[in-house]
Structure formats: structure tokens, C-alpha cells
Tab-separated table of C-alpha atoms and ligand atoms in Angstrom:
chain	number	residue	atom	x	y	z
S	1	MET	CA	85.855	25.099	-52.077
S	2	LEU	CA	82.714	26.117	-50.174
S	3	ALA	CA	82.688	23.436	-47.488
S	4	ASP	CA	80.935	24.637	-44.304
S	5	LYS	CA	79.748	27.799	-46.027
S	6	ARG	CA	76.094	28.625	-45.422
S	7	ILE	CA	74.481	30.573	-48.219
S	8	LEU	CA	71.066	32.136	-47.935
S	9	LEU	CA	69.899	32.305	-51.553
S	10	VAL	CA	67.207	34.908	-52.186
S	11	ILE	CA	65.490	34.189	-55.501
S	12	SER	CA	63.513	37.175	-56.724
S	13	GLY	CA	60.998	37.087	-59.541
S	14	GLY	CA	62.063	37.290	-63.161
S	15	ILE	CA	62.472	35.015	-66.126
S	16	ALA	CA	66.052	34.241	-64.968
S	17	ALA	CA	64.739	32.730	-61.714
S	18	PHE	CA	64.756	29.260	-63.309
S	19	ARG	CA	68.558	29.487	-63.480
S	20	ALA	CA	68.654	29.612	-59.690
S	21	LEU	CA	67.988	25.857	-59.816
S	22	GLU	CA	71.275	25.259	-61.617
S	23	LEU	CA	72.967	27.713	-59.260
S	24	ILE	CA	71.782	25.739	-56.225
S	25	ARG	CA	73.221	22.534	-57.724
S	26	ARG	CA	76.579	24.094	-58.486
S	27	LEU	CA	76.887	25.758	-55.053
S	28	ARG	CA	76.073	22.464	-53.357
S	29	GLU	CA	78.603	20.636	-55.537
S	30	GLN	CA	81.207	22.996	-54.028
S	31	GLY	CA	80.126	21.925	-50.557
S	32	ALA	CA	77.917	24.899	-49.629
S	33	THR	CA	74.701	24.583	-47.664
S	34	VAL	CA	72.008	26.504	-49.514
S	35	THR	CA	68.921	27.828	-47.730
S	36	PRO	CA	66.516	29.222	-50.319
S	37	VAL	CA	64.148	32.154	-49.880
S	38	LEU	CA	61.597	32.744	-52.613
S	39	THR	CA	59.766	36.004	-53.238
S	40	LYS	CA	56.130	35.758	-54.292
S	41	ALA	CA	57.011	36.809	-57.837
S	42	ALA	CA	59.746	34.161	-58.027
S	43	GLU	CA	57.116	31.491	-57.355
S	44	GLU	CA	55.597	32.386	-60.734
S	45	PHE	CA	58.826	31.225	-62.389
S	46	VAL	CA	60.059	28.331	-60.223
S	47	THR	CA	58.147	26.060	-57.893
S	48	PRO	CA	59.034	25.904	-54.203
S	49	LEU	CA	59.047	22.127	-54.531
S	50	SER	CA	61.818	22.032	-57.165
S	51	VAL	CA	63.872	24.612	-55.250
S	52	SER	CA	63.447	22.647	-52.042
S	53	ALA	CA	64.355	19.339	-53.729
S	54	LEU	CA	67.551	20.701	-55.275
S	55	ALA	CA	68.610	22.557	-52.120
S	56	ALA	CA	67.637	19.636	-49.863
S	57	SER	CA	66.279	22.326	-47.575
S	58	LYS	CA	63.080	23.914	-46.475
S	59	VAL	CA	62.169	26.859	-48.701
S	60	TYR	CA	61.364	30.040	-46.802
S	61	ARG	CA	58.617	32.098	-48.378
S	62	ASP	CA	56.378	33.967	-46.009
S	63	LEU	CA	57.247	36.549	-43.386
S	64	PHE	CA	54.163	35.675	-41.397
S	65	ASP	CA	54.636	31.940	-41.410
S	66	LEU	CA	54.407	31.357	-37.689
S	67	THR	CA	55.913	27.885	-37.881
S	68	ASP	CA	59.044	29.444	-39.319
S	69	GLU	CA	59.107	32.084	-36.607
S	70	ALA	CA	58.863	29.347	-34.007
S	71	GLU	CA	61.640	27.334	-35.640
S	72	MET	CA	63.874	30.232	-36.597
S	73	GLY	CA	62.975	33.920	-36.535
S	74	HIS	CA	63.710	35.984	-39.630
S	75	ILE	CA	66.474	37.861	-37.834
S	76	GLU	CA	68.207	34.641	-36.914
S	77	LEU	CA	67.662	33.197	-40.402
S	78	SER	CA	69.407	36.193	-41.963
S	79	ARG	CA	72.303	36.096	-39.525
S	80	SER	CA	72.910	32.375	-39.527
S	81	ALA	CA	74.282	32.584	-43.081
S	82	ASP	CA	77.864	33.393	-44.116
S	83	LEU	CA	76.650	35.115	-47.271
S	84	ILE	CA	73.294	36.280	-48.595
S	85	LEU	CA	73.190	35.849	-52.367
S	86	VAL	CA	70.348	37.516	-54.257
S	87	ALA	CA	70.132	35.758	-57.623
S	88	PRO	CA	68.484	36.802	-59.741
S	89	ALA	CA	68.140	40.299	-58.281
S	90	THR	CA	65.361	42.188	-60.034
S	91	ALA	CA	65.236	45.983	-60.412
S	92	ASN	CA	62.439	45.879	-57.846
S	93	ILE	CA	64.378	44.088	-55.123
S	94	MET	CA	67.422	46.312	-55.734
S	95	ALA	CA	65.199	49.385	-55.324
S	96	LYS	CA	63.703	47.998	-52.125
S	97	MET	CA	67.135	47.147	-50.760
S	98	ALA	CA	68.438	50.627	-51.581
S	99	GLN	CA	65.462	52.261	-49.853
S	100	GLY	CA	65.361	49.874	-46.908
S	101	LEU	CA	61.827	48.645	-47.666
S	102	CYS	CA	60.830	45.389	-46.012
S	103	ASP	CA	57.398	44.248	-47.097
S	104	ASP	CA	58.108	40.535	-47.499
S	105	LEU	CA	60.399	37.881	-46.059
S	106	ALA	CA	63.255	38.408	-48.553
S	107	THR	CA	63.499	42.175	-48.066
S	108	THR	CA	63.045	41.884	-44.293
S	109	LEU	CA	65.939	39.444	-44.127
S	110	LEU	CA	68.073	41.795	-46.204
S	111	LEU	CA	67.302	44.739	-43.933
S	112	ALA	CA	67.802	42.806	-40.710
S	113	THR	CA	71.179	41.357	-41.594
S	114	ASP	CA	74.780	42.264	-40.939
S	115	THR	CA	75.941	39.368	-43.140
S	116	PRO	CA	77.748	40.225	-46.409
S	117	VAL	CA	75.368	40.487	-49.365
S	118	MET	CA	76.040	39.713	-53.026
S	119	ILE	CA	73.598	40.482	-55.838
S	120	ALA	CA	73.411	39.030	-59.346
S	121	PRO	CA	71.065	41.403	-61.182
S	122	ALA	CA	68.860	40.295	-64.072
S	123	MET	CA	66.454	42.603	-65.838
S	124	ASN	CA	65.559	44.257	-69.108
S	125	VAL	CA	68.368	46.415	-70.515
S	126	ARG	CA	66.400	49.658	-70.181
S	127	MET	CA	65.535	48.874	-66.604
S	128	TRP	CA	69.225	48.226	-65.908
S	129	ASP	CA	70.296	51.443	-67.646
S	130	HIS	CA	67.594	53.545	-65.972
S	131	PRO	CA	69.138	56.251	-63.738
S	132	ALA	CA	67.009	55.001	-60.835
S	133	THR	CA	68.502	51.493	-61.030
S	134	GLN	CA	72.005	52.865	-61.509
S	135	ALA	CA	71.571	55.173	-58.499
S	136	ASN	CA	70.283	52.225	-56.455
S	137	LEU	CA	73.313	50.211	-57.529
S	138	VAL	CA	75.689	52.971	-56.375
S	139	THR	CA	73.862	53.132	-53.034
S	140	LEU	CA	74.101	49.370	-52.584
S	141	GLN	CA	77.768	49.179	-53.586
S	142	ASP	CA	78.595	52.101	-51.297
S	143	ARG	CA	77.134	49.988	-48.501
S	144	GLY	CA	79.390	47.079	-49.392
S	145	VAL	CA	76.954	44.973	-51.408
S	146	GLN	CA	78.985	42.923	-53.876
S	147	LEU	CA	77.980	42.728	-57.517
S	148	VAL	CA	78.294	39.901	-59.997
S	149	GLY	CA	77.225	40.652	-63.570
S	150	PRO	CA	74.965	41.421	-65.237
S	151	ASP	CA	76.173	40.161	-68.611
S	152	ALA	CA	75.399	41.810	-71.930
S	153	GLY	CA	73.640	39.793	-74.598
S	154	ALA	CA	70.328	38.860	-76.150
S	155	MET	CA	67.546	38.934	-73.591
S	156	ALA	CA	64.399	36.884	-73.151
S	157	CYS	CA	62.382	40.035	-73.925
S	158	GLY	CA	64.029	40.278	-77.380
S	159	GLU	CA	66.288	43.250	-76.631
S	160	TYR	CA	70.079	43.280	-76.512
S	161	GLY	CA	72.420	44.779	-73.923
S	162	PRO	CA	73.475	44.515	-70.282
S	163	GLY	CA	70.924	42.965	-67.948
S	164	ARG	CA	71.313	39.196	-68.372
S	165	LEU	CA	71.954	37.208	-65.234
S	166	ALA	CA	75.670	36.370	-65.014
S	167	GLU	CA	76.473	32.807	-66.039
S	168	VAL	CA	76.052	30.339	-63.185
S	169	PRO	CA	79.801	29.408	-63.085
S	170	ALA	CA	80.663	33.134	-62.823
S	171	ILE	CA	78.308	33.531	-59.861
S	172	VAL	CA	79.826	30.458	-58.193
S	173	ASP	CA	83.337	31.871	-58.828
S	174	ALA	CA	82.331	35.209	-57.272
S	175	VAL	CA	81.059	33.364	-54.199
S	176	ILE	CA	84.290	31.332	-53.989
S	177	SER	CA	86.475	34.433	-54.275
S	178	HIS	CA	84.343	36.169	-51.633
S	179	PHE	CA	85.424	33.469	-49.176
S	180	ALA	CA	89.037	33.244	-50.377
S	181	ALA	CA	91.552	35.003	-48.126
S	182	GLY	CA	92.025	38.499	-49.579
S	183	PRO	CA	95.404	40.223	-49.935
S	184	LEU	CA	94.764	42.178	-46.714
S	185	ALA	CA	93.872	39.117	-44.606
S	186	GLY	CA	95.511	39.441	-41.198
S	187	LYS	CA	96.113	43.206	-41.587
S	188	ARG	CA	94.557	45.641	-39.115
S	189	ILE	CA	93.694	48.996	-40.635
S	190	ILE	CA	92.270	52.049	-38.873
S	191	VAL	CA	89.974	54.279	-40.931
S	192	THR	CA	88.759	57.648	-39.632
S	193	SER	CA	85.629	58.982	-41.282
S	194	GLY	CA	82.881	61.582	-41.179
S	195	PRO	CA	82.825	65.026	-39.617
S	196	THR	CA	83.421	65.837	-35.974
S	197	HIS	CA	80.983	67.854	-33.895
S	198	GLU	CA	82.502	70.390	-31.541
S	199	PRO	CA	80.057	71.501	-28.837
S	200	ILE	CA	79.241	75.140	-28.165
S	201	ASP	CA	76.850	74.138	-25.391
S	202	PRO	CA	74.787	70.959	-24.774
S	203	VAL	CA	72.457	71.690	-27.726
S	204	ARG	CA	74.636	73.507	-30.250
S	205	TYR	CA	77.768	72.475	-32.063
S	206	ILE	CA	80.135	73.366	-34.896
S	207	ALA	CA	80.286	70.855	-37.743
S	208	ASN	CA	81.165	70.567	-41.424
S	209	ARG	CA	79.539	69.170	-44.558
S	210	SER	CA	81.320	65.809	-44.697
S	211	SER	CA	78.826	62.940	-45.253
S	212	GLY	CA	81.314	60.209	-44.380
S	213	ALA	CA	80.594	58.521	-47.736
S	214	GLN	CA	84.204	58.258	-48.877
S	215	GLY	CA	85.466	56.971	-45.514
S	216	ALA	CA	82.704	54.349	-45.321
S	217	ALA	CA	83.469	53.216	-48.876
S	218	ILE	CA	87.170	52.883	-48.042
S	219	ALA	CA	86.402	50.834	-44.943
S	220	ALA	CA	84.132	48.552	-47.016
S	221	ALA	CA	86.759	48.135	-49.762
S	222	LEU	CA	89.488	47.282	-47.238
S	223	ARG	CA	87.137	44.797	-45.574
S	224	ASP	CA	86.411	43.231	-48.977
S	225	LEU	CA	90.153	42.596	-49.405
S	226	GLY	CA	90.211	40.795	-46.081
S	227	ALA	CA	91.443	43.521	-43.693
S	228	ASP	CA	90.275	43.811	-40.087
S	229	VAL	CA	88.958	47.345	-40.202
S	230	GLU	CA	88.750	49.612	-37.141
S	231	PHE	CA	86.276	52.273	-38.272
S	232	VAL	CA	86.476	55.418	-36.148
S	233	THR	CA	83.610	57.621	-37.215
S	234	GLY	CA	82.191	60.989	-36.307
S	235	PRO	CA	78.450	61.650	-36.704
S	236	ALA	CA	78.190	60.858	-40.441
S	237	ASP	CA	75.128	60.781	-42.739
S	238	VAL	CA	76.199	57.490	-44.304
S	239	PRO	CA	75.897	54.453	-42.015
S	240	PRO	CA	79.029	52.429	-41.255
S	241	PRO	CA	79.536	49.395	-43.489
S	242	ALA	CA	78.773	45.923	-42.160
S	243	GLY	CA	81.646	43.733	-41.083
S	244	VAL	CA	83.899	46.418	-39.610
S	245	ALA	CA	84.525	47.304	-35.944
S	246	VAL	CA	82.741	50.627	-35.384
S	247	HIS	CA	84.017	53.203	-32.858
S	248	SER	CA	81.633	56.166	-32.769
S	249	VAL	CA	82.895	59.528	-31.563
S	250	GLN	CA	81.703	63.136	-31.612
S	251	THR	CA	84.711	65.408	-31.203
S	252	ALA	CA	88.251	65.587	-32.611
S	253	GLN	CA	89.726	64.864	-29.180
S	254	GLN	CA	87.550	61.735	-28.842
S	255	MET	CA	88.582	60.666	-32.347
S	256	LEU	CA	92.261	61.024	-31.461
S	257	ASP	CA	91.777	59.079	-28.213
S	258	ALA	CA	89.963	56.285	-30.073
S	259	VAL	CA	92.638	56.078	-32.770
S	260	GLN	CA	95.469	56.029	-30.257
S	261	SER	CA	93.788	53.284	-28.262
S	262	LEU	CA	93.694	51.171	-31.455
S	263	LEU	CA	97.426	51.486	-32.241
S	264	PRO	CA	99.548	49.710	-33.308
S	265	SER	CA	98.050	48.893	-36.699
S	266	ASP	CA	99.388	47.944	-40.116
S	267	ALA	CA	97.936	51.044	-41.740
S	268	ALA	CA	95.730	54.032	-41.050
S	269	VAL	CA	93.588	55.970	-43.484
S	270	CYS	CA	92.525	59.359	-42.130
S	271	ALA	CA	89.488	60.225	-44.232
S	272	ALA	CA	87.675	62.149	-41.496
S	273	ALA	CA	86.935	65.831	-41.937
S	274	VAL	CA	88.141	66.749	-38.480
S	275	ALA	CA	87.185	70.187	-37.145
S	276	ASP	CA	90.347	72.234	-36.840
S	277	TRP	CA	89.029	74.198	-33.883
S	278	ARG	CA	86.848	73.569	-30.871
S	279	VAL	CA	85.049	76.144	-28.787
S	280	LYS	CA	87.182	77.120	-25.843
S	281	GLY	CA	85.338	76.626	-22.577
S	282	ALA	CA	82.198	75.168	-24.179
S	283	SER	CA	79.288	75.785	-21.836
S	284	ASP	CA	77.745	72.829	-20.019
S	285	GLN	CA	74.475	74.770	-19.799
S	286	LYS	CA	72.466	75.982	-22.776
S	287	ILE	CA	73.590	79.558	-23.523
S	288	LYS	CA	70.512	81.826	-23.091
S	289	LYS	CA	69.715	85.191	-24.614
S	290	ASP	CA	70.111	87.553	-21.681
S	291	GLY	CA	67.814	90.231	-23.130
S	292	SER	CA	70.513	92.906	-23.128
S	293	GLY	CA	71.218	92.510	-26.845
S	294	THR	CA	74.796	91.420	-26.094
S	295	LEU	CA	75.780	88.630	-28.482
S	296	PRO	CA	77.853	85.682	-27.323
S	297	VAL	CA	81.431	85.643	-28.586
S	298	LEU	CA	82.966	82.252	-29.282
S	299	GLU	CA	86.626	81.798	-28.570
S	300	PHE	CA	88.392	78.912	-30.293
S	301	ALA	CA	91.149	76.515	-29.319
S	302	GLU	CA	93.068	74.392	-31.831
S	303	ASN	CA	92.157	70.716	-32.032
S	304	PRO	CA	94.798	67.987	-32.071
S	305	ASP	CA	95.803	66.899	-35.569
S	306	ILE	CA	95.129	63.158	-35.631
S	307	LEU	CA	96.941	62.478	-38.900
S	308	ALA	CA	100.077	64.384	-37.804
S	309	THR	CA	100.000	62.870	-34.315
S	310	ILE	CA	99.959	59.271	-35.512
S	311	SER	CA	102.373	59.954	-38.416
S	312	GLN	CA	104.920	61.358	-36.002
S	313	GLY	CA	104.131	59.143	-33.010
S	314	LYS	CA	106.052	56.202	-31.563
S	315	LEU	CA	103.418	53.671	-32.654
S	316	ARG	CA	103.302	54.937	-36.231
S	317	PRO	CA	101.349	52.545	-38.485
S	318	GLY	CA	103.397	51.035	-41.330
S	319	LEU	CA	101.462	53.077	-43.880
S	320	VAL	CA	99.647	56.327	-43.113
S	321	VAL	CA	97.272	57.797	-45.684
S	322	GLY	CA	95.789	61.265	-45.311
S	323	PHE	CA	93.361	63.307	-47.358
S	324	ALA	CA	93.694	66.894	-48.444
S	325	ALA	CA	90.396	68.619	-49.029
S	326	GLU	CA	91.245	71.860	-50.811
S	327	THR	CA	89.373	74.568	-52.647
S	328	GLN	CA	92.346	76.214	-54.381
S	329	ASP	CA	95.929	75.361	-55.482
S	330	VAL	CA	95.082	71.733	-54.739
S	331	MET	CA	98.430	70.163	-55.654
S	332	ALA	CA	100.620	72.744	-53.921
S	333	HIS	CA	98.592	72.656	-50.709
S	334	ALA	CA	98.331	68.861	-50.731
S	335	THR	CA	102.053	68.356	-51.270
S	336	ALA	CA	102.861	70.789	-48.458
S	337	LYS	CA	100.313	69.000	-46.234
S	338	ARG	CA	102.009	65.636	-46.812
S	339	ASP	CA	105.375	67.075	-45.762
S	340	ARG	CA	103.968	68.977	-42.801
S	341	LYS	CA	102.002	66.066	-41.366
S	342	GLY	CA	104.518	63.342	-42.150
S	343	CYS	CA	102.113	60.833	-43.709
S	344	ASP	CA	103.089	58.512	-46.583
S	345	TRP	CA	100.346	59.301	-49.062
S	346	ILE	CA	97.963	62.182	-49.461
S	347	VAL	CA	94.742	61.694	-51.382
S	348	ALA	CA	94.081	65.186	-52.693
S	349	ASN	CA	90.710	66.399	-53.873
S	350	ASP	CA	89.094	69.664	-54.836
S	351	VAL	CA	86.075	70.211	-52.600
S	352	SER	CA	84.966	73.553	-54.075
S	353	PRO	CA	81.132	73.616	-54.019
S	354	GLU	CA	80.968	73.480	-57.853
S	355	THR	CA	82.704	70.061	-57.868
S	356	GLY	CA	79.814	68.546	-55.851
S	357	ILE	CA	82.288	66.206	-54.130
S	358	MET	CA	81.271	66.937	-50.544
S	359	GLY	CA	78.015	65.060	-50.041
S	360	GLY	CA	78.073	63.758	-53.641
S	361	THR	CA	78.634	60.261	-55.037
S	362	GLN	CA	81.654	60.972	-57.285
S	363	ASN	CA	85.220	61.942	-56.448
S	364	THR	CA	88.232	63.066	-58.482
S	365	VAL	CA	91.473	62.461	-56.628
S	366	THR	CA	95.235	62.635	-57.033
S	367	ILE	CA	97.453	60.412	-54.889
S	368	ILE	CA	100.682	62.068	-53.806
S	369	ASP	CA	103.481	59.891	-52.437
S	370	ASP	CA	107.273	60.022	-52.370
S	371	GLN	CA	107.336	58.991	-56.041
S	372	GLY	CA	105.183	61.890	-57.250
S	373	ALA	CA	101.524	62.341	-58.138
S	374	GLU	CA	99.049	59.925	-59.695
S	375	SER	CA	95.744	61.396	-60.913
S	376	TRP	CA	92.655	59.215	-61.228
S	377	PRO	CA	89.672	60.063	-63.420
S	378	ASP	CA	86.327	61.165	-62.002
S	379	LEU	CA	85.014	57.973	-60.358
S	380	PRO	CA	82.206	56.847	-58.041
S	381	LYS	CA	83.412	57.064	-54.419
S	382	ALA	CA	83.087	53.266	-54.160
S	383	GLU	CA	85.519	52.841	-57.070
S	384	VAL	CA	87.987	55.377	-55.626
S	385	ALA	CA	87.805	53.293	-52.447
S	386	ARG	CA	88.420	50.002	-54.274
S	387	ARG	CA	91.448	51.419	-56.131
S	388	LEU	CA	92.851	52.874	-52.938
S	389	ALA	CA	92.343	49.572	-51.092
S	390	ARG	CA	94.170	47.669	-53.856
S	391	ARG	CA	97.018	50.227	-53.749
S	392	ILE	CA	97.228	49.778	-49.966
S	393	ALA	CA	97.246	45.986	-50.395
S	394	ASP	CA	100.144	46.284	-52.872
S	395	ALA	CA	102.064	48.568	-50.504
S	396	LEU	CA	101.607	46.228	-47.534
S	397	ALA	CA	102.362	43.064	-49.516
Q	401	CTP	N1	93.183	65.741	-40.048
Q	401	CTP	C1	93.303	65.153	-38.806
Q	401	CTP	N2	93.097	65.902	-37.689
Q	401	CTP	C2	92.813	67.214	-37.778
Q	401	CTP	C3	92.690	67.833	-39.039
Q	401	CTP	C4	92.874	67.058	-40.164
Q	401	CTP	O1	93.556	63.954	-38.731
Q	401	CTP	N3	92.627	67.921	-36.669
Q	401	CTP	C5	93.446	64.927	-41.230
Q	401	CTP	C6	92.264	64.677	-42.121
Q	401	CTP	O2	91.602	63.471	-41.744
Q	401	CTP	C7	92.907	64.560	-43.478
Q	401	CTP	C8	94.091	65.494	-43.394
Q	401	CTP	O3	94.365	65.654	-41.999
Q	401	CTP	O4	93.418	63.263	-43.702
Q	401	CTP	C9	93.945	66.847	-43.995
Q	401	CTP	O5	92.745	67.426	-43.624
Q	401	CTP	P1	92.335	68.845	-44.216
Q	401	CTP	O6	91.047	69.271	-43.593
Q	401	CTP	O7	92.445	68.848	-45.707
Q	401	CTP	O8	93.543	69.721	-43.721
Q	401	CTP	P2	93.798	70.505	-42.421
Q	401	CTP	O9	94.867	69.836	-41.661
Q	401	CTP	O10	92.531	70.756	-41.706
Q	401	CTP	O11	94.418	71.831	-43.005
Q	401	CTP	P3	93.696	73.106	-43.649
Q	401	CTP	O12	92.385	73.263	-42.941
Q	401	CTP	O13	94.650	74.186	-43.360
Q	401	CTP	O14	93.562	72.825	-45.115
């Protein structure tokens, strides 16, 4: 099942590290090539020699091992794999990954890579439940890191609850399904995301508070189901997910041009918070105070509506999904928006400041289509994205 698959197995330190030995055997039985990387703490629990013997591979341990750098630099090592599996993943390595720390070989590889990453956490139940670990998990999942486990049960430390490393067969299954063709394999999907910046002059612009988190999560979820994702993004706070084609733009007009150049596609999800207006006759010189006390007056022109343009255009994607960010009468406005723009589905959400949705990690949405409205509970943005991706997969099946 895993023939020709190259797995870089990062073993971080914890009592569950000994189970990585069994994991190596089972992955190799499936035909995978396993290249192990041990953290210093992991070496307290398993010996490099036993890991190396079972993997039939050199064990990578030290960032400053010059022989390794000569043979294969850490960047190349991280990119030459099809999947990086961190098992067991301790609370510490998850925190470092979430923060982008890179103070040893394992964390440097994880920061330098654009290869898909899967983690199998193992830690004490309180460490798992701690808000810091849970926040790190949300950050990692938002970035497309896949999760397997942890299981609940009796722990080596004598406590009971979630935090046990997933069973080895479950980890192997997760790796196999990662490589299996997803339901969106062969489908090309355009996702717009983030805000747009509309220039006033070369140094000033008009923007909005969109972080791009929901759009990035949708792109990652579609990618996870096997889609070829064309990610057209304005200047967002959240980085684009790995494994998607990124098209960076600044303005609404540039976003429209990019989207149109990518048509036809099987579907389009317009999650961008596009500025409705641009400054008419934006100055190509910095506007200066002229000392007279006269204030500049900005005149606006309407921006093209990307969602409406592609919904009503000749090369209309098979399925067009729009968002409706509202602060009042959410359902009425969203339903009217769907009709006006001509898209198939509208994902409606209330972005009033008190909801904390804009810039936050949670989202509460209602999907409106020709059958009616379907409300989802308050969910992490990554989970909203996964549900939406599955719904899109069903619609395109
Ligand atoms: N949208 C777009 N191009 C625009 C404006 C909006 O593609 N110029 C898309 C958004 O990506 C979103 C949907 O249209 O999918 C609705 O965006 P929203 O900001 O809620 O609505 P507006 O069209 O801007 O309408 P209003 O500001 O009146 O609520």
C-alpha cells in the first residue's frame, strides 16, 4: 500500500517513543521507506542503533553534523520525503512547530519543509488538555497538519484520559489514507482568500480586517481531499497552506484577473473579503500635506464583483460558493446575496465584532443553497473548512 512512499519519521522524546520501533516495522511492511530523525530527548527512550536497524537507514540526529550536511542538507532531507510523520509528537515539539522554533534538526526540518506533515501526539492528559496545547493544535491544523489520535486510556504516568499515542495500526492506516486518492482527486478548485488592499497612494491603502484564516483552511481541506487548489490570496495574516498553487494579489481588480486566468475550473470558493470600492485616481506619488489646512478628499469607484462575475460568466465553474459576511439580518441579506450574485451556495456568517469571527479561530455558519438553509454549530475554522470540503466533494461526485 505504501510502495515508493518516502516517510521522514520524526521521533520526539516521551515514554511512547519506544512504540516508534513497531511503527517503523509496520510502515516498512507496507513498502514505505522510512528515514528516522531522533530528537535528543527521544534518545533517552530509544537507541539510535535500534531505530537504524529497524529502519535499515541512517538515523539523523544532529543539525550540526557536517557529514550529513555534505551528504544531504537539512532542507533537502525535509523535502525529499512524501510525508513527514511526527510520532510520538510531544507537547514540546507541537509548541515549537506552532511557534516556528527551530533549535534542533527535527524542528528545523519541520520549519523548512513544504511536505505534508502528520502528527501523532502522546503526552500526559493534563498537558494535552492544557489551553496552550489545544491552541497549538488549532494553529497546526489550520496550517494543514494532519492529526492521528491521541487515544484515551490509562497512561504510563498513572492518569487516565486522552493523550496516549494512537495505536500503531491506526497510525499506519492514517498514513495509507493520506496517500489514497481523495474524493476530489482530479478536480481543480479556485479559492479566493484574505482581504484586498486598495491603494490611496504608493504608501497608503484601504483594507479590511479579514485575516484569511477561513480561506486558507478551506484551501487546505480541499487539498486534503485530493483537489488541485488554485489559491488566489490578498495580503492575509495567515500564510497560505502548503501543497496549493498560490497566486498573490493586492487589489480586487488583480484578484478578478487572476481568477479569470484560472478558469475553467470544477468549482470556485470565494472566501475573500474583497474591498467593494477602490480610490478613484489613486495617486502615484505620496500625497503630501500642502500646509494650507485643506484635507484630501477621496473619491471612490466601485470594484468588480468577482463572485458575481464568475457566477454569471461564460466559463462558470460547475459549483460556485460565496460567503456573506453580515452584521445584521444575516439570513435575509445572505439569501438576497445568493440570488443577486448567482452563485450556488452562500456560506453566511455574522461578523459583528461581538462574535469575534473576524480574526478569530471559530466560525458559526449557515449554508444556503437551492434546497434551503443548513446551520452548523460554532466550530473551529478548520472544522468548518473540512465540512465544507466534504460537502463540495459530495456535490461534485
Ligand atoms: N465578493 C467578490 N467581489 C467583490 C465583493 C464580494 O467576489 N467585489 C464576494 C466575497 O468573496 C463573498 C461574497 O462576494 O464570497 C459576499 O461578500 P460580502 O462582503 O459579504 O458582500 P458584498 O458583495 O461586499 O455586499 P455588501 O458589502 O453589500 O454586504
